[in-house]
Short mmCIF file of C-alpha atoms and ligand atoms in Angstrom, two decimals:
data_model
loop_
_atom_site.label_atom_id
_atom_site.label_comp_id
_atom_site.label_asym_id
_atom_site.label_seq_id
_atom_site.Cartn_x
_atom_site.Cartn_y
_atom_site.Cartn_z
CA MET R 1 4.26 -15.79 -1.18
CA ILE R 2 2.07 -13.44 -3.62
CA LYS R 3 -1.30 -15.02 -2.53
CA GLU R 4 -0.37 -14.84 1.08
CA ASN R 5 0.70 -10.80 0.52
CA ILE R 6 -2.31 -9.96 -1.38
CA ASP R 7 -4.74 -11.86 1.42
CA TYR R 8 -2.56 -10.37 4.20
CA ILE R 9 -2.54 -6.66 2.64
CA ASN R 10 -6.80 -7.19 2.46
CA GLY R 11 -7.09 -8.14 5.94
CA GLN R 12 -4.83 -5.14 6.68
CA ILE R 13 -7.09 -2.93 4.95
CA ILE R 14 -10.07 -4.28 6.68
CA LYS R 15 -8.53 -4.05 10.26
CA HIS R 16 -7.57 0.02 9.27
CA CYS R 17 -10.17 0.82 8.09
CA GLU R 18 -12.38 -0.79 11.38
CA ARG R 19 -10.30 1.19 13.70
CA VAL R 20 -11.07 4.62 11.73
CA GLY R 21 -15.02 3.39 11.29
CA ARG R 22 -14.71 3.36 7.25
CA SER R 23 -15.74 0.71 5.29
CA SER R 24 -13.05 -1.34 3.26
CA ASP R 25 -14.89 -1.11 -0.03
CA GLU R 26 -13.92 2.51 -0.15
CA VAL R 27 -9.99 1.58 -0.32
CA VAL R 28 -8.68 -0.17 -3.60
CA LEU R 29 -5.58 -1.78 -3.94
CA VAL R 30 -3.18 -0.97 -6.37
CA ALA R 31 -0.40 -3.74 -7.01
CA VAL R 32 2.55 -2.08 -8.18
CA SER R 33 4.48 -4.30 -10.42
CA LYS R 34 7.03 -2.50 -11.48
CA THR R 35 10.39 -4.56 -12.45
CA LYS R 36 8.36 -7.44 -11.79
CA PRO R 37 8.04 -10.40 -13.70
CA MET R 38 4.54 -11.01 -15.97
CA SER R 39 4.56 -14.46 -14.36
CA ASP R 40 4.26 -12.69 -10.92
CA ILE R 41 1.28 -9.97 -12.17
CA GLN R 42 -0.42 -13.18 -13.38
CA LYS R 43 -0.30 -14.73 -10.04
CA ALA R 44 -1.65 -11.92 -8.47
CA TYR R 45 -4.55 -11.44 -11.37
CA ASP R 46 -5.50 -15.17 -10.44
CA CYS R 47 -5.57 -14.08 -6.52
CA GLY R 48 -8.27 -11.37 -7.98
CA GLN R 49 -6.02 -8.20 -8.51
CA ASN R 50 -7.05 -6.66 -11.14
CA ILE R 51 -5.14 -3.11 -10.88
CA PHE R 52 -1.74 -2.90 -11.62
CA GLY R 53 0.41 0.37 -11.49
CA GLU R 54 3.71 1.03 -13.03
CA ASN R 55 6.10 3.83 -12.79
CA LYS R 56 7.91 3.48 -16.37
CA VAL R 57 6.40 3.95 -19.98
CA GLN R 58 8.03 0.95 -21.32
CA GLU R 59 7.03 -1.34 -18.84
CA ILE R 60 3.34 -0.56 -19.19
CA LYS R 61 3.83 -0.46 -22.85
CA ASP R 62 5.50 -4.32 -22.70
CA LYS R 63 2.89 -5.20 -19.92
CA GLN R 64 -0.27 -3.97 -20.36
CA PRO R 65 -1.14 -5.85 -24.26
CA LYS R 66 -0.48 -9.00 -22.32
CA LEU R 67 -3.18 -8.85 -19.76
CA PRO R 68 -4.92 -6.61 -21.29
CA LYS R 69 -8.16 -7.39 -19.14
CA ALA R 70 -6.58 -5.97 -15.83
CA SER R 71 -6.26 -2.19 -15.69
CA TRP R 72 -3.10 -0.69 -15.86
CA HIS R 73 -2.30 3.01 -13.88
CA MET R 74 0.40 5.23 -14.41
CA ILE R 75 1.90 6.06 -11.12
CA GLY R 76 5.56 7.71 -11.91
CA HIS R 77 6.66 10.87 -13.17
CA LEU R 78 5.49 11.13 -17.00
CA GLN R 79 7.57 12.84 -19.82
CA THR R 80 5.46 14.58 -22.12
CA ASN R 81 7.06 13.29 -25.44
CA LYS R 82 5.61 9.70 -24.25
CA VAL R 83 1.80 10.31 -23.43
CA LYS R 84 1.32 8.74 -26.75
CA TYR R 85 2.51 5.49 -25.82
CA ILE R 86 0.11 4.73 -22.83
CA ILE R 87 -2.88 7.03 -24.13
CA ASP R 88 -4.71 3.73 -25.12
CA LYS R 89 -2.88 1.68 -22.44
CA VAL R 90 -3.30 2.84 -18.92
CA ASP R 91 -7.15 3.83 -16.89
CA LEU R 92 -5.80 6.19 -14.73
CA ILE R 93 -2.84 8.59 -14.27
CA HIS R 94 -2.01 9.49 -10.82
CA SER R 95 0.63 11.95 -11.77
CA LEU R 96 -0.18 15.02 -13.59
CA ASP R 97 1.59 17.43 -12.14
CA SER R 98 2.10 20.12 -14.99
CA ILE R 99 0.05 22.35 -17.65
CA LYS R 100 2.71 21.16 -20.58
CA LEU R 101 1.76 17.43 -19.42
CA ALA R 102 -2.09 18.03 -19.29
CA GLN R 103 -1.98 19.91 -22.63
CA THR R 104 -0.29 16.70 -23.79
CA ILE R 105 -3.17 14.60 -22.29
CA GLU R 106 -5.39 16.71 -23.61
CA LYS R 107 -4.30 16.50 -27.02
CA GLU R 108 -3.19 12.21 -27.21
CA ALA R 109 -6.82 11.56 -25.38
CA LYS R 110 -8.94 13.80 -28.30
CA LYS R 111 -7.09 11.42 -30.95
CA HIS R 112 -8.22 8.53 -29.45
CA ASP R 113 -11.62 10.15 -28.74
CA ARG R 114 -11.33 9.38 -24.96
CA ILE R 115 -11.63 11.10 -21.61
CA MET R 116 -8.24 10.21 -19.47
CA ASP R 117 -9.30 10.04 -15.66
CA VAL R 118 -6.32 11.73 -13.88
CA LEU R 119 -5.10 12.55 -10.22
CA ILE R 120 -3.14 15.56 -9.44
CA GLN R 121 0.35 14.67 -7.43
CA ILE R 122 0.97 16.97 -4.75
CA ASN R 123 4.48 17.34 -3.36
CA VAL R 124 2.80 18.67 0.32
CA ALA R 125 6.00 16.89 2.22
CA LYS R 126 7.90 19.94 -0.13
CA GLU R 127 11.00 17.49 -0.59
CA GLU R 128 12.90 18.89 -3.20
CA SER R 129 13.57 15.30 -5.10
CA LYS R 130 9.64 14.70 -5.54
CA PHE R 131 7.41 16.18 -8.54
CA GLY R 132 3.99 17.58 -7.90
CA ILE R 133 1.97 20.81 -7.57
CA SER R 134 2.76 22.92 -4.54
CA VAL R 135 -0.19 22.91 -2.33
CA ASN R 136 -0.53 26.32 -2.26
CA GLU R 137 -0.88 26.32 -5.93
CA THR R 138 -3.32 22.87 -5.96
CA GLU R 139 -6.47 25.17 -6.79
CA SER R 140 -5.47 27.63 -9.47
CA PHE R 141 -4.06 24.67 -11.07
CA ILE R 142 -7.17 22.05 -10.76
CA LYS R 143 -9.09 25.27 -11.67
CA LYS R 144 -6.70 25.55 -15.57
CA VAL R 145 -6.85 21.49 -16.01
CA GLY R 146 -10.54 21.48 -15.02
CA SER R 147 -11.30 23.22 -18.95
CA PHE R 148 -9.46 20.77 -20.67
CA LYS R 149 -12.19 18.35 -22.12
CA HIS R 150 -10.64 15.43 -22.57
CA LEU R 151 -9.10 14.81 -19.51
CA LYS R 152 -11.24 14.35 -16.18
CA ILE R 153 -9.58 15.36 -12.67
CA ARG R 154 -10.80 12.43 -10.36
CA GLY R 155 -8.58 13.21 -7.37
CA LEU R 156 -5.25 13.59 -5.48
CA MET R 157 -2.04 11.70 -5.01
CA THR R 158 0.86 11.76 -3.42
CA ILE R 159 4.20 9.98 -2.60
CA ALA R 160 5.21 10.23 1.48
CA PRO R 161 8.71 10.66 2.45
CA TYR R 162 9.99 7.14 2.70
CA VAL R 163 10.24 6.87 6.32
CA VAL R 164 10.67 3.77 8.79
CA ASP R 165 7.78 4.65 11.40
CA ALA R 166 4.93 5.23 9.34
CA GLU R 167 3.83 7.29 12.40
CA GLU R 168 5.77 10.39 10.73
CA ASN R 169 3.64 10.39 7.83
CA ARG R 170 0.51 10.89 9.40
CA PRO R 171 0.48 14.47 9.48
CA ILE R 172 1.21 14.71 5.57
CA PHE R 173 -2.26 11.74 4.86
CA ARG R 174 -3.94 14.43 7.38
CA LYS R 175 -2.85 17.53 5.55
CA MET R 176 -3.54 15.93 1.68
CA LYS R 177 -7.14 15.08 3.26
CA GLU R 178 -7.84 18.20 4.00
CA ILE R 179 -6.92 19.77 0.47
CA PHE R 180 -9.22 16.88 -0.74
CA ILE R 181 -12.06 18.26 1.19
CA ASP R 182 -11.52 21.82 0.78
CA ILE R 183 -11.13 21.14 -3.36
CA GLN R 184 -14.49 19.24 -3.25
CA ASN R 185 -16.50 21.88 -1.35
CA LYS R 186 -15.50 24.10 -4.33
CA ASN R 187 -17.30 21.60 -6.70
CA ILE R 188 -14.83 23.06 -9.43
CA ASP R 189 -15.96 22.24 -13.16
CA ASN R 190 -15.03 19.16 -14.74
CA VAL R 191 -13.70 18.15 -11.43
CA ASP R 192 -14.86 14.93 -9.35
CA MET R 193 -12.96 14.42 -6.35
CA GLY R 194 -13.18 10.62 -5.31
CA ILE R 195 -9.65 9.14 -5.57
CA LEU R 196 -7.26 10.00 -2.88
CA SER R 197 -4.25 7.99 -4.16
CA MET R 198 -1.81 7.33 -0.80
CA GLY R 199 0.55 5.23 1.18
CA MET R 200 2.89 2.59 -0.03
CA THR R 201 4.00 -0.95 1.75
CA ASN R 202 5.33 1.03 4.58
CA ASP R 203 2.79 3.35 5.27
CA TYR R 204 -0.58 2.15 3.79
CA GLY R 205 -2.17 1.52 7.55
CA VAL R 206 -1.71 4.87 8.21
CA ALA R 207 -2.63 6.79 5.05
CA ILE R 208 -5.83 4.61 5.06
CA GLU R 209 -7.21 5.86 8.84
CA GLU R 210 -6.60 9.43 7.45
CA GLY R 211 -8.46 8.73 4.23
CA ALA R 212 -6.99 7.19 1.35
CA THR R 213 -9.18 5.56 -0.71
CA MET R 214 -6.46 4.03 -3.02
CA ILE R 215 -3.30 2.77 -1.94
CA ARG R 216 -0.58 1.24 -4.18
CA VAL R 217 1.79 -1.52 -2.57
CA GLY R 218 4.71 -3.24 -4.40
CA THR R 219 7.17 -4.57 -1.99
CA GLY R 220 4.38 -5.80 0.35
CA ILE R 221 3.22 -7.84 -2.50
CA PHE R 222 5.68 -8.85 -4.92
CA GLY R 223 8.96 -8.39 -2.30
CA ILE R 224 12.18 -6.19 -2.46
CA ARG R 225 13.13 -5.41 -5.71
CA ASN R 226 16.39 -5.28 -7.42
C1 PLP P 1 7.58 1.87 -6.64
C2 PLP P 1 6.30 2.98 -5.91
C3 PLP P 1 5.07 2.30 -4.85
C4 PLP P 1 5.12 1.37 -4.19
O1 PLP P 1 6.59 1.30 -2.94
P1 PLP P 1 6.39 -0.39 -2.26
O2 PLP P 1 7.09 0.49 -0.84
O3 PLP P 1 6.94 -1.09 -2.77
O4 PLP P 1 5.33 -0.42 -1.99
C5 PLP P 1 3.65 3.13 -4.52
N1 PLP P 1 3.95 4.45 -5.18
C6 PLP P 1 4.89 4.87 -6.38
C7 PLP P 1 4.45 6.40 -6.98
C8 PLP P 1 6.08 4.01 -6.50
O5 PLP P 1 6.66 4.23 -7.57
#
């Protein structure tokens, strides 16, 4: 099933890109493997899927050493005291949402003599339950984080609300794209706005149509989680 699911999603990426005249090369698929066993991850990897997203530090710690050839992304909320466990295991942190976290990533990345790529998580939908920087604070936050030397801002990320009809999230994705372009145009030091991470199993098609360059799909690849 995993192979069929990945083939289907890659087909959908092409379809939604065509609908709005984008090239499907612009969209990267992150397979969200949280709670799933290595055997499933290995199956996906064998189909050519090489980026995996996890939302728990413990799972990255456990899984990354078993498949170090893959690229691992931290997509969930990250506590500062846990940064040290993943700093040498992930290629991208999608969820930078505070200066305190940026400071910790800076410190740990420096220790490892590396530059950590990060996305700024934006709470566009203004959901109280969600982490993320508010739209109004985004620019000043990015300017502050831009001064950190061992951290590179690669783009923005959002988690849209859960909706049955993906169309309901279209305005949120559109707003994200606007903020993305706006920041891009400001040419802020140490900021390279290339990645717009948005869209999950239920709404990635709409997210792609609105400009996502990275989608995070879990259930659609691995099936429902317990
Ligand atoms: C779980 C999760 C996803 C994937 O969700 P699905 O609906 O299973 O595709 C994407 N992004 C984040 C941040 C997640 O925690």
